[in-house]
Amino acid sequence: MQVCSTVHELRTRLDEGRASGQHVGVVPTMGYLHSGHRSLMDRARNDNEIVVATIFVNPLQFGANEDFSVYPRDLARDSALAEDAGVDVLFVPGVEEMYPDGVVMTSVDVPELGSVLEGRFRPTHFRGVATVVAKLFNLVGTATAYFGEKDFQQLAIIRQLAKDLSFPVSIVGCPTVRDHDGLALSSRNQYLSAAQRAQASGLFRALSAGADQCAEGEPDPRAIEATMVAVMDEVDHDGIDYLAIVDSQTLGDLDVIADPSKVRLLSAVRFGATRLIDNMGVAQDARGVFCD
Ligand code: AMP
């Protein structure tokens, strides 16, 4: 596995590969890799001749009071995981390589998709994500990019920007990988105390209860949201930012559920200072997969 930190090395390697007919698969991450990231790498490995994983904790997508400086980092462990997954190129740029002037004057924004749900609580977050992903797509060039459904709103925004800005990048969404009790794997789970970790699986049960009720034909989105809140409140938590059922394409609110296959249930719940997000669709195969 080649580890590189400069745009020049990355482009040279990928251009050479494409010139000899190789397809490029890219898995963007912020590192502190787990089995969720591994599932994206496995899919990319299966589909492409060259697999690039990127690790960049992007300051643009963190709010002023968020966890940028303490976000977990462990390059040695991440390199071993990526190598084991058969990654060919691990791109680990420093902040100065990505933002040489320190400030970025250009930004990419998808306000209709980015201002709802997470956007109400993290108003600058998706602009930071969309900007860095657009930049990364420009660095990588023609490729297939793999993203997790775990970040469902992010995935919708990235699909939209790739289409709107004509990036030569196909977007593939991959199922959420969950721990045995249903908690979606996340680099941020390590912030949880043992007691909070035990409570956190309530989030999966709340979403599952809402998805079940929807599958049984409940047409009223407010009734489903009330069910999710009631199940969530069976465990100790420190606040529900949202537990919502929305249109899976537009992420807009629904007055009535006409087709359960076209909705998504999304949530953000706080446990102490840790904020966890999760989501699911109604069909069993839209609820994620359990890790071994
Ligand atoms: P992050 O490092 O958190 O920015 O995540 C990098 C990529 O991994 C994103 O596309 C995430 O959606 C995806 N990802 C994170 N957690 C999971 C998970 N539990 N299952 C599947 N994909 C995930």
Coordinates of C-alpha atoms and ligand atoms in Angstrom, one line a residue:
M1 CA 0.0 0.0 0.0
Q2 CA 1.3 3.4 -1.0
V3 CA 0.7 6.1 1.7
C4 CA 0.8 9.6 0.2
S5 CA 0.2 13.0 1.5
T6 CA 0.5 15.2 -1.5
V7 CA -2.0 16.0 -4.3
H8 CA 0.8 15.5 -6.8
E9 CA 1.6 11.9 -5.7
L10 CA -2.1 11.0 -5.7
R11 CA -2.9 12.4 -9.1
T12 CA 0.2 10.8 -10.6
R13 CA -0.6 7.4 -9.3
L14 CA -4.3 7.5 -10.4
D15 CA -3.6 9.0 -13.8
E16 CA -1.1 6.2 -14.5
G17 CA -3.6 3.6 -13.4
R18 CA -6.4 5.0 -15.6
A19 CA -4.0 5.3 -18.5
S20 CA -3.6 1.6 -18.4
G21 CA -7.3 1.0 -18.2
Q22 CA -7.8 0.6 -14.4
H23 CA -11.0 1.8 -12.7
V24 CA -10.5 3.8 -9.5
G25 CA -12.6 3.3 -6.4
V26 CA -12.4 6.0 -3.6
V27 CA -13.5 5.8 0.0
P28 CA -13.3 9.2 1.7
T29 CA -13.1 9.0 5.5
M30 CA -12.0 11.0 8.6
G31 CA -10.1 8.0 9.9
Y32 CA -10.3 6.2 13.2
L33 CA -11.4 3.4 11.0
H34 CA -13.9 0.7 12.0
S35 CA -15.9 -2.1 10.3
G36 CA -18.3 0.4 8.7
H37 CA -15.4 2.0 6.8
R38 CA -14.1 -1.5 6.1
S39 CA -17.3 -2.4 4.4
L40 CA -16.9 0.5 2.0
M41 CA -13.3 -0.5 1.3
D42 CA -14.5 -4.1 0.7
R43 CA -17.1 -3.0 -1.8
A44 CA -14.6 -0.7 -3.5
R45 CA -12.0 -3.5 -3.7
N46 CA -14.6 -5.8 -5.2
D47 CA -15.6 -3.3 -7.9
N48 CA -12.3 -1.7 -8.9
E49 CA -8.7 -2.3 -9.9
I50 CA -7.3 0.6 -7.8
V51 CA -8.7 1.5 -4.4
V52 CA -7.9 4.8 -2.7
A53 CA -8.9 5.5 0.8
T54 CA -8.6 9.0 2.1
I55 CA -8.2 10.2 5.7
F56 CA -8.7 13.8 6.4
V57 CA -10.3 15.4 9.4
N58 CA -11.8 18.4 7.6
P59 CA -11.8 21.5 9.8
L60 CA -14.4 23.2 7.5
Q61 CA -17.2 20.8 8.6
F62 CA -16.8 21.3 12.3
G63 CA -18.6 24.1 14.1
A64 CA -16.8 26.4 16.5
N65 CA -17.9 24.4 19.6
E66 CA -17.5 21.0 18.0
D67 CA -14.9 18.2 18.5
F68 CA -12.4 19.0 15.7
S69 CA -9.3 19.2 18.0
V70 CA -10.2 16.1 19.9
Y71 CA -11.6 14.0 17.0
P72 CA -9.9 10.6 17.4
R73 CA -6.9 10.0 15.2
D74 CA -4.7 6.9 15.0
L75 CA -2.8 6.6 11.7
A76 CA -0.8 3.5 12.6
R77 CA -4.0 1.6 13.3
D78 CA -5.8 3.0 10.3
S79 CA -2.9 2.1 8.0
A80 CA -3.0 -1.5 9.2
L81 CA -6.8 -1.7 8.7
A82 CA -6.6 -0.2 5.2
E83 CA -3.7 -2.5 4.2
D84 CA -5.6 -5.5 5.4
A85 CA -8.6 -4.4 3.3
G86 CA -6.4 -4.4 0.2
V87 CA -6.3 -0.6 -0.2
D88 CA -3.7 0.4 -2.8
V89 CA -3.3 4.1 -2.0
L90 CA -3.9 5.7 1.4
F91 CA -4.1 9.5 0.9
V92 CA -3.5 11.4 4.1
P93 CA -3.1 15.1 3.4
G94 CA -2.4 17.6 6.0
V95 CA -4.6 20.7 6.4
E96 CA -2.0 22.8 4.6
E97 CA -2.0 20.5 1.6
M98 CA -5.8 20.7 1.3
Y99 CA -6.1 24.4 2.2
P100 CA -2.7 26.0 1.4
D101 CA -3.9 29.5 2.0
G102 CA -5.5 28.7 5.3
V103 CA -8.8 30.0 4.2
V104 CA -11.1 28.8 1.4
M105 CA -12.9 31.5 -0.5
T106 CA -15.0 29.1 -2.6
S107 CA -17.7 26.9 -1.1
V108 CA -20.2 24.4 -2.3
D109 CA -23.6 24.4 -0.8
V110 CA -26.8 22.3 -1.4
P111 CA -29.1 24.4 0.8
E112 CA -32.4 22.6 0.1
L113 CA -31.0 19.3 1.3
G114 CA -28.5 20.7 3.8
S115 CA -30.6 23.1 5.8
V116 CA -33.1 20.5 7.2
L117 CA -32.5 17.9 9.9
E118 CA -28.8 18.0 10.8
G119 CA -28.6 21.4 9.1
R120 CA -30.9 22.9 11.8
F121 CA -28.4 22.0 14.5
R122 CA -25.1 22.2 12.5
P123 CA -25.8 25.1 10.1
T124 CA -22.3 25.2 8.5
H125 CA -21.6 21.5 8.5
F126 CA -22.8 20.4 5.1
R127 CA -21.2 23.3 3.4
G128 CA -17.9 22.1 4.8
V129 CA -18.6 18.5 3.7
A130 CA -19.8 19.5 0.2
T131 CA -16.8 21.7 -0.3
V132 CA -14.2 19.1 0.8
V133 CA -15.9 16.3 -1.2
A134 CA -16.0 18.5 -4.3
K135 CA -12.4 19.2 -3.8
L136 CA -11.6 15.5 -3.3
F137 CA -13.5 14.6 -6.5
N138 CA -11.4 17.1 -8.4
L139 CA -8.2 15.6 -7.0
V140 CA -9.2 12.0 -7.7
G141 CA -10.7 12.4 -11.1
T142 CA -12.8 9.8 -12.9
A143 CA -13.8 7.2 -10.3
T144 CA -16.5 5.5 -8.3
A145 CA -16.9 6.8 -4.7
Y146 CA -18.3 4.8 -1.8
F147 CA -20.2 6.5 1.0
G148 CA -22.2 5.0 4.0
E149 CA -26.0 5.3 4.4
K150 CA -25.1 5.9 8.1
D151 CA -24.8 9.5 7.0
F152 CA -27.9 9.5 4.9
Q153 CA -28.3 13.2 4.5
Q154 CA -24.7 13.6 3.6
L155 CA -25.1 10.9 1.0
A156 CA -28.1 12.7 -0.5
I157 CA -26.1 15.9 -0.7
I158 CA -23.1 14.3 -2.3
R159 CA -25.3 12.6 -4.9
Q160 CA -26.8 15.9 -5.7
L161 CA -23.6 17.9 -6.0
A162 CA -21.9 15.2 -8.1
K163 CA -24.9 15.4 -10.5
D164 CA -25.3 19.2 -10.5
L165 CA -21.6 19.9 -11.0
S166 CA -21.0 17.0 -13.5
F167 CA -18.2 15.4 -11.6
P168 CA -17.0 12.2 -13.4
V169 CA -17.7 10.3 -10.2
S170 CA -20.4 7.6 -9.7
I171 CA -21.7 7.5 -6.1
V172 CA -22.4 4.2 -4.4
G173 CA -24.3 4.2 -1.1
C174 CA -23.5 1.2 1.3
P175 CA -25.6 -0.1 4.2
T176 CA -25.0 1.0 7.8
V177 CA -22.9 -1.5 9.7
R178 CA -24.2 -2.0 13.3
D179 CA -22.9 -3.5 16.5
H180 CA -24.6 -6.5 17.9
D181 CA -27.2 -4.5 19.8
G182 CA -28.0 -2.3 16.8
L183 CA -25.8 0.8 17.6
A184 CA -24.4 2.1 14.3
L185 CA -20.6 1.9 14.3
S186 CA -19.1 5.4 14.5
S187 CA -15.7 6.8 15.4
R188 CA -17.6 9.0 17.9
N189 CA -18.9 5.9 19.9
Q190 CA -15.6 5.8 21.7
Y191 CA -16.5 9.1 23.5
L192 CA -19.4 7.2 25.3
S193 CA -19.0 6.0 28.9
A194 CA -19.9 2.4 29.5
A195 CA -23.3 3.5 30.9
Q196 CA -24.0 5.7 27.9
R197 CA -22.9 3.0 25.5
A198 CA -25.4 0.7 27.1
Q199 CA -28.2 3.2 26.7
A200 CA -27.2 4.2 23.1
S201 CA -28.8 1.1 21.5
G202 CA -32.1 2.7 22.4
L203 CA -31.6 4.8 19.2
F204 CA -31.7 1.6 17.1
R205 CA -34.8 0.4 18.9
A206 CA -36.6 3.8 18.4
L207 CA -35.9 3.8 14.7
S208 CA -36.9 0.2 14.4
A209 CA -40.2 0.8 16.2
G210 CA -41.0 3.6 13.8
A211 CA -40.0 1.6 10.7
D212 CA -42.1 -1.3 11.9
Q213 CA -45.2 0.9 12.5
C214 CA -44.7 2.4 9.0
A215 CA -44.4 -1.1 7.5
E216 CA -47.7 -2.1 9.3
G217 CA -49.4 0.7 7.3
E218 CA -49.6 3.7 9.8
P219 CA -50.1 6.6 7.4
D220 CA -49.6 9.5 10.0
P221 CA -46.0 10.6 10.2
R222 CA -46.6 12.4 13.5
A223 CA -47.9 9.1 15.1
I224 CA -44.7 7.4 13.9
E225 CA -42.5 10.2 15.3
A226 CA -44.4 9.9 18.7
T227 CA -43.7 6.2 18.8
M228 CA -40.0 6.8 18.2
V229 CA -39.8 9.4 20.9
A230 CA -41.6 7.1 23.4
V231 CA -39.2 4.2 22.7
M232 CA -36.2 6.5 22.9
D233 CA -37.4 7.8 26.2
E234 CA -37.3 4.3 27.6
V235 CA -33.5 4.8 28.0
D236 CA -31.6 7.7 29.7
H237 CA -30.4 10.2 27.2
D238 CA -29.6 13.9 27.3
G239 CA -31.9 15.2 24.6
I240 CA -33.4 14.3 21.3
D241 CA -32.5 16.8 18.6
Y242 CA -34.8 15.2 16.1
L243 CA -36.5 11.9 15.4
A244 CA -38.2 12.4 12.1
I245 CA -39.8 10.5 9.2
V246 CA -39.3 12.3 5.8
D247 CA -39.3 11.8 2.1
S248 CA -36.1 9.8 1.3
Q249 CA -35.4 11.8 -1.9
T250 CA -36.2 15.4 -0.9
L251 CA -35.7 15.0 2.9
G252 CA -38.8 17.1 3.2
D253 CA -41.6 16.7 5.8
L254 CA -44.6 14.5 4.9
D255 CA -48.3 15.1 5.7
V256 CA -49.2 11.6 5.0
I257 CA -47.3 8.4 4.2
A258 CA -48.4 7.2 0.8
D259 CA -45.6 4.8 0.1
P260 CA -43.5 3.3 2.9
S261 CA -40.7 2.4 0.5
K262 CA -40.1 6.2 -0.2
V263 CA -39.5 7.4 3.4
R264 CA -36.5 7.5 5.7
L265 CA -36.5 7.7 9.5
L266 CA -33.6 9.9 10.8
S267 CA -32.4 10.8 14.2
A268 CA -29.9 12.7 16.3
V269 CA -29.8 12.0 20.1
R270 CA -27.4 13.3 22.7
F271 CA -25.7 11.2 25.4
G272 CA -23.7 13.5 27.6
A273 CA -21.5 15.7 25.2
T274 CA -21.7 13.0 22.5
R275 CA -24.3 13.4 19.7
L276 CA -25.2 10.3 17.8
I277 CA -26.9 10.2 14.4
D278 CA -28.6 7.2 12.8
N279 CA -31.3 6.5 10.3
M280 CA -33.1 3.6 8.5
G281 CA -35.5 2.8 5.8
V282 CA -38.6 0.7 6.2
A283 CA -37.6 -2.4 4.2
Q284 CA -35.4 -4.8 6.1
D285 CA -32.5 -4.3 3.7
A286 CA -32.6 -0.5 4.4
R287 CA -32.1 -1.0 8.1
G288 CA -28.4 -1.9 8.0
V289 CA -26.3 -5.0 8.6
F290 CA -24.8 -6.4 11.8
C291 CA -21.1 -6.8 12.1
D292 CA -19.7 -10.3 12.7
Ligands
AMP1 P1 -16.4 9.3 8.6 O1 -15.0 8.8 8.8 O2 -17.3 9.2 9.8 O3 -16.5 10.6 7.9 O4 -17.1 8.3 7.6 C1 -16.5 8.0 6.4 C2 -17.5 7.2 5.5 O5 -17.8 6.0 6.2 C3 -18.8 7.9 5.3 O6 -19.2 7.6 4.0 C4 -19.7 7.3 6.3 O7 -21.1 7.3 5.9 C5 -19.2 5.9 6.3 N1 -19.6 5.2 7.6 C6 -19.3 5.7 8.8 N2 -19.9 4.8 9.7 C7 -20.5 3.8 9.0 C8 -21.2 2.6 9.4 N3 -21.5 2.3 10.6 N4 -21.6 1.8 8.4 C9 -21.4 2.1 7.1 N5 -20.7 3.2 6.7 C10 -20.2 4.1 7.6

